[in-house]
Amino acid sequence: MGGFRFSVAAVLCSLLLTTAQAAQPARLPLSAQDKADIERAEDYLNGVTTLKARFLQVSPNGASVEGDAYLSRPGKLRLQYDPPSPLLVVADGSFLIVHDQQLGEPSYIPLGSTPAGILVRPNVRLNGGDVAVTRVVRLPGVVRISVVEAEDPASGEITLVFSDKPFALRQWQVKDAQHQVTTVSLYQAQSGLTLDAKLFEFKNPKFTAPTLNTGN
C-alpha cells in the first residue's frame, strides 16, 4: 500500500500518516478465537454497501469536533465536519481529498496509502496480503482489532473497534509516530441507504474554468 499515512493534525488524524517512524508494534500470536473475530470483522465490512452516521472525532489534546460520515463501498467516503470547522474529507475512489477552506488548496493522497483505504476496499482482508493484525482484544461487548502494514509495521497502526452484539463498527483509533491517539466514534449509524453519488465528488470551489476565446 505504500505505507499508511497518519498525521497529528485533527483532520488528517484518522486518514493520513506522517513520514516519521513509530516504534514497531508487537505482533502477538493469533489464537483460534482471534482468527474467528478477524473473519467476523472482514465479513461485516465486506457486507456493508452504504453507511451514514454521525461521528465524534477526538484529537490527542482532547479537542473534539463532530460531523456526518458517509460510506459507499467500494472506494467512497465523506467526512462532513460541522461548522465552524472548515474541514472536508472526501474519498472519490482514487484519492483521499482533504480540504481546509481556511488554508486554500486541497490535498490529494492516494487512497491506497491511507487507513481509510482499508474500509473501502472491494475485498477487505485485515490479516493477509499487505496488512497484518498485531493483536485482537476482547472486552465486555467490544472487539478491538489492530492492523499495520505488513511490510512496514513501524509506519503506523489503526485499531478498529466493533460492538459484539450486534457486530458492527463503532470506532477507529489511529496512533501516530509520537504514540498520540486520535479517535473517531460513530453513532446513529444507518446502513443500506441510497446515497447521492455527488457526496463523493469534490469540486474545488476556487477553481474557475478558463474563458474561451471565440474570436468575437
PDB file of N, CA, C and O in Angstrom, residues 94 103 168:
ATOM      1  N   SER A  94     -10.310   7.028  -5.885  1.00  0.00           N
ATOM      2  CA  SER A  94      -8.891   7.017  -6.248  1.00  0.00           C
ATOM      3  C   SER A  94      -8.036   7.765  -5.247  1.00  0.00           C
ATOM      4  O   SER A  94      -6.938   7.323  -4.898  1.00  0.00           O
ATOM      5  N   LEU A 103      -7.177  27.193   4.611  1.00  0.00           N
ATOM      6  CA  LEU A 103      -5.810  27.070   4.095  1.00  0.00           C
ATOM      7  C   LEU A 103      -5.736  27.164   2.585  1.00  0.00           C
ATOM      8  O   LEU A 103      -4.680  27.436   2.024  1.00  0.00           O
ATOM      9  N   ALA A 168     -20.756  -4.694  14.832  1.00  0.00           N
ATOM     10  CA  ALA A 168     -20.795  -3.517  13.955  1.00  0.00           C
ATOM     11  C   ALA A 168     -19.629  -2.598  14.295  1.00  0.00           C
ATOM     12  O   ALA A 168     -19.189  -2.525  15.451  1.00  0.00           O
TER      13      ALA A 168
END
